[in-house]
XYZ file of C-alpha atoms in Angstrom:
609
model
C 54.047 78.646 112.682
C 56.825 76.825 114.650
C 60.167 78.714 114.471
C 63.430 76.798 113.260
C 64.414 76.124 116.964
C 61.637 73.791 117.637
C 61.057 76.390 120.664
C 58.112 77.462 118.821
C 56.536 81.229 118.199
C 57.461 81.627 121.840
C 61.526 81.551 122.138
C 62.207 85.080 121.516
C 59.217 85.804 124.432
C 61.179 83.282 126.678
C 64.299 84.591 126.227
C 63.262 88.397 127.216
C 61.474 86.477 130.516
C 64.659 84.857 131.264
C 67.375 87.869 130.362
C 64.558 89.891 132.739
C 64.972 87.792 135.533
C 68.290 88.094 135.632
C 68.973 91.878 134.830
C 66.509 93.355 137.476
C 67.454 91.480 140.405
C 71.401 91.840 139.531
C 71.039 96.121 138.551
C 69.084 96.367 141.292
C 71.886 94.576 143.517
C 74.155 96.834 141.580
C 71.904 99.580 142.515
C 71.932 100.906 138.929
C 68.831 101.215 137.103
C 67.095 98.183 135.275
C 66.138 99.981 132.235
C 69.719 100.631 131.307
C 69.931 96.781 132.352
C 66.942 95.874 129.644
C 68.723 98.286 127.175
C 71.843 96.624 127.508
C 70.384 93.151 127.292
C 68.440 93.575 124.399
C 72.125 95.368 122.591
C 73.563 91.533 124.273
C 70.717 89.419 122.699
C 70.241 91.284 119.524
C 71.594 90.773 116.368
C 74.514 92.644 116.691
C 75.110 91.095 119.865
C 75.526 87.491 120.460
C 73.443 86.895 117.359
C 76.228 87.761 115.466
C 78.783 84.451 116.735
C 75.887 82.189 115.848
C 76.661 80.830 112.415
C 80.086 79.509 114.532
C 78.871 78.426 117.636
C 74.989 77.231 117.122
C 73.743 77.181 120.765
C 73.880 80.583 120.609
C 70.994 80.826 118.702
C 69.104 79.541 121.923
C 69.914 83.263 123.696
C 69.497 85.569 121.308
C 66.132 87.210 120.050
C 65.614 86.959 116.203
C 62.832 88.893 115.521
C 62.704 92.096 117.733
C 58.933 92.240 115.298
C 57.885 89.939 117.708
C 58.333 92.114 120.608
C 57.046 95.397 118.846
C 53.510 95.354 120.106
C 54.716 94.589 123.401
C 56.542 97.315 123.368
C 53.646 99.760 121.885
C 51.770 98.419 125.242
C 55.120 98.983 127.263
C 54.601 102.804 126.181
C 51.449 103.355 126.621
C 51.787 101.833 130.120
C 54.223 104.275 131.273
C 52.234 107.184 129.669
C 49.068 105.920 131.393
C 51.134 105.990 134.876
C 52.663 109.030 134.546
C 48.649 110.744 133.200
C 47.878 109.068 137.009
C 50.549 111.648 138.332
C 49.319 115.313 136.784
C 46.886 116.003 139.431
C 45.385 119.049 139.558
C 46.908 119.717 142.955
C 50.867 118.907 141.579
C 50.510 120.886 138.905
C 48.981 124.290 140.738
C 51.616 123.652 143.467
C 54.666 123.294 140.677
C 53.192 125.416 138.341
C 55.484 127.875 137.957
C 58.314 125.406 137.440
C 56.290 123.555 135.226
C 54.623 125.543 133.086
C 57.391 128.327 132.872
C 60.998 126.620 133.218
C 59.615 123.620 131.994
C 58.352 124.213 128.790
C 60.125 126.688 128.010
C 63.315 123.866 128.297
C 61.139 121.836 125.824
C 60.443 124.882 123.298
C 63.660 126.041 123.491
C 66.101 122.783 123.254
C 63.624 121.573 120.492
C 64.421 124.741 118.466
C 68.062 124.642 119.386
C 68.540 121.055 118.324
C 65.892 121.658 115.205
C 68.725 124.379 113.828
C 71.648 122.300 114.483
C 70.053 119.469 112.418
C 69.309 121.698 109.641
C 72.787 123.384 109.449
C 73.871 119.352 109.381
C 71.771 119.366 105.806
C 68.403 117.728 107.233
C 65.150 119.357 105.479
C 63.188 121.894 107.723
C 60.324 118.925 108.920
C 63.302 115.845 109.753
C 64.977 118.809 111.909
C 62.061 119.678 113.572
C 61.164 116.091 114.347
C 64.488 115.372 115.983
C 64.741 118.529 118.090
C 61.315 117.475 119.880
C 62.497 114.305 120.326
C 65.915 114.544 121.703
C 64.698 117.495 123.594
C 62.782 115.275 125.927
C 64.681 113.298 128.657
C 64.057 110.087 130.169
C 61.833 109.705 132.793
C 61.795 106.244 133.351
C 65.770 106.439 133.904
C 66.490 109.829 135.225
C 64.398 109.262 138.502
C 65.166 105.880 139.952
C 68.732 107.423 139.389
C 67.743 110.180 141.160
C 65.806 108.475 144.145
C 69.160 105.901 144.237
C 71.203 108.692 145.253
C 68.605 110.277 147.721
C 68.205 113.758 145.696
C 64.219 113.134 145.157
C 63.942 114.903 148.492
C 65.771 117.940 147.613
C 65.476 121.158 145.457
C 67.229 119.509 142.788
C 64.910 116.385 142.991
C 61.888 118.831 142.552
C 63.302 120.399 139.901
C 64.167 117.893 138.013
C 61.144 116.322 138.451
C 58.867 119.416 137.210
C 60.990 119.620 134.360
C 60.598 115.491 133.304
C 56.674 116.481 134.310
C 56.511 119.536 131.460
C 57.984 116.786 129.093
C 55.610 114.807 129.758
C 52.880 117.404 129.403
C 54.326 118.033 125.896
C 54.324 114.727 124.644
C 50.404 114.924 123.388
C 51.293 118.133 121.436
C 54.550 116.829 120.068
C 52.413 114.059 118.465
C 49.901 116.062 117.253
C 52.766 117.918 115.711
C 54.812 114.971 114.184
C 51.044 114.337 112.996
C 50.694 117.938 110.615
C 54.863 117.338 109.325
C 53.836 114.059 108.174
C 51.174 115.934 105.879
C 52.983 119.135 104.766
C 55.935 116.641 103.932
C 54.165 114.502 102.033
C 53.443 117.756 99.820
C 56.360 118.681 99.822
C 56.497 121.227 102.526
C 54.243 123.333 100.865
C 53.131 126.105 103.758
C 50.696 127.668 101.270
C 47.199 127.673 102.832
C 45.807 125.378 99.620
C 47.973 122.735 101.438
C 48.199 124.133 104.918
C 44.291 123.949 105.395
C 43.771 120.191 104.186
C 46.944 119.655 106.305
C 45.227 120.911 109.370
C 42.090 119.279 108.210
C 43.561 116.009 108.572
C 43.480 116.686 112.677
C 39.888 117.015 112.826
C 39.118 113.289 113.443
C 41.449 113.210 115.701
C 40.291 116.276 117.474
C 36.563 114.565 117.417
C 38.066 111.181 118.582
C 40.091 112.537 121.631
C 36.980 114.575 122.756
C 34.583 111.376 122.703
C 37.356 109.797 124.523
C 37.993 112.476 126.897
C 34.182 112.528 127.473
C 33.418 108.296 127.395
C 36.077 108.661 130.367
C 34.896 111.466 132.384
C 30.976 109.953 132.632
C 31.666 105.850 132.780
C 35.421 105.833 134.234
C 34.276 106.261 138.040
C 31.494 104.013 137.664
C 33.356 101.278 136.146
C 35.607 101.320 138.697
C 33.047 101.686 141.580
C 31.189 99.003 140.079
C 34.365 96.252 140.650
C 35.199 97.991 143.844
C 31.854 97.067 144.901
C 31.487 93.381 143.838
C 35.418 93.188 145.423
C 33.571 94.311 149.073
C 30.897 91.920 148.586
C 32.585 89.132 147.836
C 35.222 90.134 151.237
C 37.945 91.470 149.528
C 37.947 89.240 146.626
C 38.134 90.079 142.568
C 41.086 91.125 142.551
C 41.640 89.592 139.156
C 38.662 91.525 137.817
C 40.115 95.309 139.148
C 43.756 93.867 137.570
C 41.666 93.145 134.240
C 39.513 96.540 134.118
C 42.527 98.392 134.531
C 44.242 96.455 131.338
C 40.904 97.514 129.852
C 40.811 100.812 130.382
C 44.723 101.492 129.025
C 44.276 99.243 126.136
C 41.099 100.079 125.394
C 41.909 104.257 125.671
C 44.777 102.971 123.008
C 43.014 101.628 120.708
C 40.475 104.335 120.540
C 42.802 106.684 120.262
C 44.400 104.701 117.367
C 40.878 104.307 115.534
C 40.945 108.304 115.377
C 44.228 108.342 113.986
C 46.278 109.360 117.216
C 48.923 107.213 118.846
C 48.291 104.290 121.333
C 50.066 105.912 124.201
C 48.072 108.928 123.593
C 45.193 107.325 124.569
C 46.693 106.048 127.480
C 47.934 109.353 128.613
C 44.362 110.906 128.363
C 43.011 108.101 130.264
C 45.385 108.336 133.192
C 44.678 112.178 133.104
C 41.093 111.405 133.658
C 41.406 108.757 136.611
C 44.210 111.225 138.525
C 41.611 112.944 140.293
C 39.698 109.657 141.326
C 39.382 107.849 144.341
C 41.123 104.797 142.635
C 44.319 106.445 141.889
C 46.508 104.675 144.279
C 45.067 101.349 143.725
C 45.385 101.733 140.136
C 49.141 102.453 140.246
C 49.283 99.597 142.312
C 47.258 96.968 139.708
C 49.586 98.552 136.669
C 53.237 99.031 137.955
C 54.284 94.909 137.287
C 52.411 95.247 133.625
C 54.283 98.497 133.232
C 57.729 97.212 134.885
C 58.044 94.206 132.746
C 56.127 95.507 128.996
C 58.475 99.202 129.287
C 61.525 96.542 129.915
C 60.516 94.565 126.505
C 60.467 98.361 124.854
C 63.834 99.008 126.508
C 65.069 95.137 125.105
C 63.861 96.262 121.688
C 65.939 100.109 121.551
C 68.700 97.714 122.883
C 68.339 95.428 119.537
C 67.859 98.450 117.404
C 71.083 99.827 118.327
C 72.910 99.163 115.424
C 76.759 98.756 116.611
C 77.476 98.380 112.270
C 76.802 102.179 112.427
C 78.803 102.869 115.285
C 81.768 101.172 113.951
C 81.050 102.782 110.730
C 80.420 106.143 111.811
C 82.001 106.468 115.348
C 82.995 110.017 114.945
C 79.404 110.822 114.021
C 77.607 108.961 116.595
C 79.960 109.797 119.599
C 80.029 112.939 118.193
C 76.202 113.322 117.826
C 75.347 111.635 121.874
C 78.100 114.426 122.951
C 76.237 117.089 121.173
C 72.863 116.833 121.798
C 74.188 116.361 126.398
C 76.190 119.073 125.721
C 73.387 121.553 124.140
C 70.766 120.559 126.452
C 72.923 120.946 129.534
C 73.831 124.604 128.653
C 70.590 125.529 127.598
C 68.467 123.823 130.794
C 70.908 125.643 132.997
C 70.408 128.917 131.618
C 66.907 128.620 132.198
C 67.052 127.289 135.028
C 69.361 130.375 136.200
C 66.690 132.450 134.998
C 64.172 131.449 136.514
C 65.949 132.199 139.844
C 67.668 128.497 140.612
C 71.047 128.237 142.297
C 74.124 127.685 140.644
C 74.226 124.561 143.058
C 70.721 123.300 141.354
C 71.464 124.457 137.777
C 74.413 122.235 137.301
C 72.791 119.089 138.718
C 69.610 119.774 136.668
C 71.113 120.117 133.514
C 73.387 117.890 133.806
C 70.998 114.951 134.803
C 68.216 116.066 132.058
C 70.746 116.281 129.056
C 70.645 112.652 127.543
C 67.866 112.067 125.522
C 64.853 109.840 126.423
C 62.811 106.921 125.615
C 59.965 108.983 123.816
C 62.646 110.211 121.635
C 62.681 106.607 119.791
C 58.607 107.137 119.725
C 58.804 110.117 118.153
C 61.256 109.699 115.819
C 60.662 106.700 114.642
C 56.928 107.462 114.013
C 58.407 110.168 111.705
C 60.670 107.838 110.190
C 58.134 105.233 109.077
C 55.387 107.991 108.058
C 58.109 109.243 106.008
C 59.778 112.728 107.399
C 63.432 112.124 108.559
C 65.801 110.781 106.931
C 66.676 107.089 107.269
C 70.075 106.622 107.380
C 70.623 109.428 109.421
C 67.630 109.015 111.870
C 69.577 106.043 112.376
C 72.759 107.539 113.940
C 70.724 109.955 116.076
C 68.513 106.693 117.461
C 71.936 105.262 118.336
C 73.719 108.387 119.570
C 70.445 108.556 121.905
C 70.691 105.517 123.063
C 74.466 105.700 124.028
C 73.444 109.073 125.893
C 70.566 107.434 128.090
C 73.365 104.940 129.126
C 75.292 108.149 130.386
C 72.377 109.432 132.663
C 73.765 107.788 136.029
C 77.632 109.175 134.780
C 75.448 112.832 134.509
C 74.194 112.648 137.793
C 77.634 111.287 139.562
C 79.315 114.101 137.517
C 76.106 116.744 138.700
C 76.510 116.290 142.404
C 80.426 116.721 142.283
C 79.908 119.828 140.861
C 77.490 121.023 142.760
C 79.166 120.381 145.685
C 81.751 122.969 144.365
C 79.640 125.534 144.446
C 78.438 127.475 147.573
C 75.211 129.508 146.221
C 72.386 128.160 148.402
C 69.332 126.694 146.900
C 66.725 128.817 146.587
C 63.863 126.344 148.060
C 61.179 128.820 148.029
C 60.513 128.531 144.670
C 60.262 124.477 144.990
C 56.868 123.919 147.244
C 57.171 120.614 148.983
C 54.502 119.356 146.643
C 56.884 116.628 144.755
C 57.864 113.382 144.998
C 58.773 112.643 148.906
C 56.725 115.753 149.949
C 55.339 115.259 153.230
C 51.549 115.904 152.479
C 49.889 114.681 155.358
C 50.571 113.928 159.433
C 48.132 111.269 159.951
C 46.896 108.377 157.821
C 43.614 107.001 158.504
C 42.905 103.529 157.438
C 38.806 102.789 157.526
C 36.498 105.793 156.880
C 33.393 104.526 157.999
C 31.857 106.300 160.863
C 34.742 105.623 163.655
C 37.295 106.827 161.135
C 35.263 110.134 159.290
C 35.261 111.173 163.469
C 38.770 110.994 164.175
C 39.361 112.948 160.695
C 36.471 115.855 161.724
C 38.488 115.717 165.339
C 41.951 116.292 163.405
C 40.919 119.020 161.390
C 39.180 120.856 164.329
C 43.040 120.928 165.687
C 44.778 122.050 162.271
C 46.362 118.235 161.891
C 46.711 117.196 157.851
C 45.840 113.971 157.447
C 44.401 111.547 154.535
C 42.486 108.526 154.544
C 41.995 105.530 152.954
C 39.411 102.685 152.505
C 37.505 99.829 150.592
C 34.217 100.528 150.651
C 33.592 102.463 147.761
C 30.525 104.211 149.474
C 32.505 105.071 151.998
C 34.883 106.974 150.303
C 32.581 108.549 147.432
C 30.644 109.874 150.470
C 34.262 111.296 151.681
C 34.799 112.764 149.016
C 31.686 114.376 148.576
C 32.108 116.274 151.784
C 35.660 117.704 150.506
C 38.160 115.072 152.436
C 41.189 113.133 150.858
C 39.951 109.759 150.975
C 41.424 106.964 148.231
C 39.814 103.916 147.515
C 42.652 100.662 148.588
C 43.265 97.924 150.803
C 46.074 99.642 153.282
C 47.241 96.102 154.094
C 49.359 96.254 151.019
C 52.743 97.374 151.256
C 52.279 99.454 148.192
C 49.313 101.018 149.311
C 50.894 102.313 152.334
C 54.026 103.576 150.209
C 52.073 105.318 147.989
C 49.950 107.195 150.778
C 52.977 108.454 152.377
C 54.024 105.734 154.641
C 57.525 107.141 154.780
C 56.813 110.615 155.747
C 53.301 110.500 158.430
C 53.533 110.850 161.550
C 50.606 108.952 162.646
C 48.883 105.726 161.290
C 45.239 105.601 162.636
C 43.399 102.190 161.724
C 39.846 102.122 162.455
C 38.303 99.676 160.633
C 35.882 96.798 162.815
C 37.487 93.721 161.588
C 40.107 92.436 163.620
C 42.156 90.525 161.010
C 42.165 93.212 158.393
C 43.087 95.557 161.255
C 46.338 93.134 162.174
C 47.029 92.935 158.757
C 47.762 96.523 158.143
C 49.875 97.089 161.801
C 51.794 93.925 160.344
C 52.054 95.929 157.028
C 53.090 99.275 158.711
C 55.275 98.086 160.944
C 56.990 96.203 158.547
C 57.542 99.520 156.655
C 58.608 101.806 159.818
C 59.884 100.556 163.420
C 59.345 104.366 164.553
C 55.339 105.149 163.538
C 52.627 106.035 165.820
C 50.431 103.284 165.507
C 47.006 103.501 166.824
C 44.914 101.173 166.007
C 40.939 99.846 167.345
C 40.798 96.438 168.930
C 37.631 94.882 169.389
C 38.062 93.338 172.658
C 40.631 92.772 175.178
C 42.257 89.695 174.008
C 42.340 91.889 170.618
C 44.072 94.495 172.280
C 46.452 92.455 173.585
C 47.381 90.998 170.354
C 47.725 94.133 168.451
C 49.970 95.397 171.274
C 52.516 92.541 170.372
C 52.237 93.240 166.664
C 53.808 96.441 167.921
C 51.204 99.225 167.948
C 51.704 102.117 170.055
C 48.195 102.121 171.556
C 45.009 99.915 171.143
C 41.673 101.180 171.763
C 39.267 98.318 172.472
C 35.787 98.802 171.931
C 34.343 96.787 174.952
C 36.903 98.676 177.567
C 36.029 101.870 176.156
C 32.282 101.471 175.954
C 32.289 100.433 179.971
C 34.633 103.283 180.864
C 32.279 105.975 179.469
C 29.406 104.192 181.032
C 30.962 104.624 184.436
C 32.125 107.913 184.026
C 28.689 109.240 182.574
C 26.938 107.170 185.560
C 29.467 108.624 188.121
C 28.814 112.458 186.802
C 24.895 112.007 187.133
C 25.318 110.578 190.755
C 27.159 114.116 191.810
C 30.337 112.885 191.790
C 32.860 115.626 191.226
C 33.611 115.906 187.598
C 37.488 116.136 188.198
C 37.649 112.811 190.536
C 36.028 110.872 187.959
C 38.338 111.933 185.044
C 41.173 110.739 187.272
C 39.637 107.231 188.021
C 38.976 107.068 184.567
C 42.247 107.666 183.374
C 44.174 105.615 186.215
C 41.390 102.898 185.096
C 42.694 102.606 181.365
C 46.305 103.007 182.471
C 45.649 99.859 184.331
C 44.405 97.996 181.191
C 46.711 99.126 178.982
C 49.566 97.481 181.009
C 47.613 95.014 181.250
C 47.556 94.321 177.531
C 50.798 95.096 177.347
C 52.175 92.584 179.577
C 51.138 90.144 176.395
C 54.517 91.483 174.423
C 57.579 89.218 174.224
C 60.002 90.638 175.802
C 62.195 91.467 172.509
C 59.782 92.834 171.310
C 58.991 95.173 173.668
C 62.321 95.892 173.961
C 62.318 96.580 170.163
C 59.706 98.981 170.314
C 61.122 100.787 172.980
C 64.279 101.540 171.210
C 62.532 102.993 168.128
C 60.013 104.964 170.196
C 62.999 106.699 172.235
C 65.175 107.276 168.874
C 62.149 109.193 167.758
C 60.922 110.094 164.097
C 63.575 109.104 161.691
C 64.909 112.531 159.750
């Protein structure tokens, strides 16, 4: 079918590419978040927007999206995206280390704002179900907004970034049940909100092939997950680094695929995708994963953002201003006193309490997934649901405004944080000292040498073998090619001490100093050369010391055939070391001058804070 613009099926599609290519760079420049840049586009190129001026001037019609239907399963796969990413962060490990924020101030926001919100909607005449639905959605916040604004204003770092973040993490926990839930209202409203247990048990009943299709998916993933993945990871090493289309397309696989499963047992797409990324947290292939998804993610959440943006329906606003304004103010306002409560109860600081519940009172994009799933199986009210999607919307716009207005406050206030509730366990928590890059045998010996000495560190390869045989023996090794930038980020780049690189390929080795250094002027770089001239070169790529395999070799040789000869062992530790001070400024007489010079400045300004 050709559209009337002669453009085709496609226009709509192109103009989303073309309003995304243009709001990330500039929001970015603007240093506010894109999402509110995608929600504001799609409010520009909607209907109500510049669609509206198109009967007088016809060009418009080129820039403004038509049918937002279009863009709907996009958006279902935006979604799940983000719920698969954010499955990839509940680790085990986060959750014991936050679990008392988590699972206690947490929740406990989520059961408590939902019930909260759930009575104010029934005192404004909504039936018992609607007003349950829309307190469990506008009790969760935004994730995909509240932390880049967060991590823009460096407070990621702090007590109130970990915090915050445990809280958004407990939403996120409590999406699967909320679902679930939204699930049984659909079927006691749909008799009428009968509670008797003639209705109640076929109501319940209705959950059991749901309950059956999660645990075949939960146990599909847990026995051919790993595999698949080790099984591309191994044809990628074979083939020197290659197939990196085929790791891109099993990871579209596995999200899609969890999706639809999950929507053949009558659960919802991003469901599936949230149990899947549960299942791969605790893999090897975590980080590379995260890596493969994040521009699928980026761009498919910003078509779900473009599509709230069309849905905001400014003929209710002007309509109903009172109510809308009135209902955005309401639902920041109740959150905000009810999150810092909680979060006074559970032994936060004034100082943390404000910024926390200031930040987390909007609502959030799963509120639009919830509610709207209620709205088209039938529960809420239409009209209504309509003002509270737009009053949420208006409130996510006011999430940067929240945390401006949070920090002033707390900056009021002189009651200390209390940080020993807060391990350093999230995001911008310094896990590790040393990063090892190659953990083959050169690299598993410098790890057994830094935990004899008490030094953290974690490592990182890609040879699967490698590091499934790392893992067996209880160390932190990832699967991932450490050249990438976004490897390196996402092992903690910012925050090491040390980078150790190991591996016996000289380019791949120059790659990653290249990388690193790219990332930090200030790291310890230490990195294996495999000759002299090697050496040399990695010394004016910037490393701090190179350790080449030939000069090494011939040293111990000497030293070994000095000791048996009855040399003293103290004299021939001495030559040794004089020996290898020689060579290194040797190879070091290869740096540029700037260069050198360069590295000397950020070596004596030390580790940056």
């Amino acid at each position: 079918m050709t559209g009337g613009h002669g453009g085709g099926d496609y226009k709509d599609l192109v103009v989303f590419l073309a309003a995304a290519g243009v709001v990330v760079p500039l929001f970015n420049r603007w240093k506010v978040s894109p999402v509110l840049g995608f929600l504001a586009a799609g409010v520009l190129l909607g209907p109500d927007g510049l669609g509206r001026f198109a009967d007088v001037v016809p060009w418009l019609s080129w820039l403004t999206i038509d049918d937002a239907d279009q863009l709907a399963q996009l958006s279902e796969l935006g979604v799940a995206f983000l719920l698969f990413m954010i499955g990839l962060e509940l680790s085990w490990e986060r959750l014991k280390a936050m679990r008392r924020l988590v699972f206690g101030f947490g929740l406990m926001q989520v059961v408590l704002c939902s019930a909260v919100l759930a009575g104010a909607f029934m005192l404004l005449g909504q039936p018992l179900a609607g007003a349950a639905v829309l307190g469990m959605g506008l009790a969760l916040s935004s994730t995909a907004v509240v932390l880049p604004v967060m991590a823009e204003r460096g407070r990621m770092r702090g007590v109130v970034g970990r915090s915050t973040f445990a809280a958004l993490l407990a939403q996120d926990l409590a999406v699967a049940p909320i679902l679930i839930t939204v699930t049984v209202l659909t079927a006691l409203s749909a008799a009428g909100g009968d509670l008797s247990p003639s209705v109640l048990g076929p109501a319940l009943l209705t959950l059991a092939p749901a309950a059956v299709g999660l645990a075949l998916i939960v146990l599909v993933g847990r026995l051919g997950l790993r595999p698949l993945f080790r099984s591309v990871a191994r044809s990628r090493t074979r083939s020197g680094g290659g197939s990196q289309e085929l790791f891109v397309a099993l990871c579209l696989l596995v999200v899609v695929g969890a999706g639809v499963a999950a929507q053949a047992a009558g659960l919802s797409m991003s469901l599936g995708a949230l149990i899947a990324g549960i299942l791969l947290a605790e893999t090897e292939y975590r980080r590379e994963i995260e890596i493969n998804i994040e521009p699928f993610k980026g761009l498919l959440l910003g078509v779900f953002f473009v599509g709230v943006g069309i849905g905001l329906d400014l003929d209710v606003v002007a309509a109903e201003p009172v109510l809308v304004f009135g209902l955005a103010l309401g639902v920041i306002t109740i959150k905000a006193v009810l999150i810092f409560g909680l979060a006074r109860a559970w032994g936060l600081s004034a100082r943390t309490a404000i910024e926390t519940a200031l930040v987390l009172g909007p609502a959030g994009e799963f509120a639009f997934v919830i509610v709207n799933t209620s709205l088209v199986e039938g529960v809420a009210t239409p009209a209504f649901t309509q003002a509270v999607l737009v009053a949420a919307t208006i409130s996510m716009f006011a999430v940067p405004l929240m945390a401006l207005l949070g920090q002033r406050l707390a900056r009021s206030t002189s009651a200390p944080p209390v940080a020993a509730l807060l391990p350093d366990s999230g995001p911008g928590s310094k896990d590790a000292s040393v990063l090892i890059v190659g953990f083959g045998r050169v690299g598993r010996l410098v790890a057994e040498m830094l935990a004899e000495h008490g030094q953290s560190f974690i490592a990182v390869d890609t040879d699967p073998a490698a590091v499934a045989a790392g893992r067996r023996d209880g160390y932190d090794v990832s699967y991932g090619d450490a050249a990438r930038s976004e490897m390196l980020s996402l092992c903690g780049i910012g925050t090491i001490k040390a980078l150790v690189v190991t591996m016996d390929a000289p380019t791949k080795v120059d790659d990653v100093v290249i990388a690193a250094r790219a990332l930090r002027d200030d790291l310890i770089v230490i990195a294996r050369a495999r000759d002299d001239r090697h050496a040399a070169r990695l010394y004016g790529l910037g490393v701090t010391d190179a350790v080449p395999e030939t000069t090494e070799a011939s040293l111990q040789l000497a030293e070994n055939t000095l000791v048996d000869l009855g040399v003293p062992m103290g004299l021939v530790l001495a030559s040794i070391h004089e020996r290898r001070d020689k060579y290194r400024a040797v190879f070091q007489a290869a740096i540029p001058e700037a260069r050198r010079n360069r590295k000397t400045r950020a070596l004596r300004a030390g580790p940056r804070p």
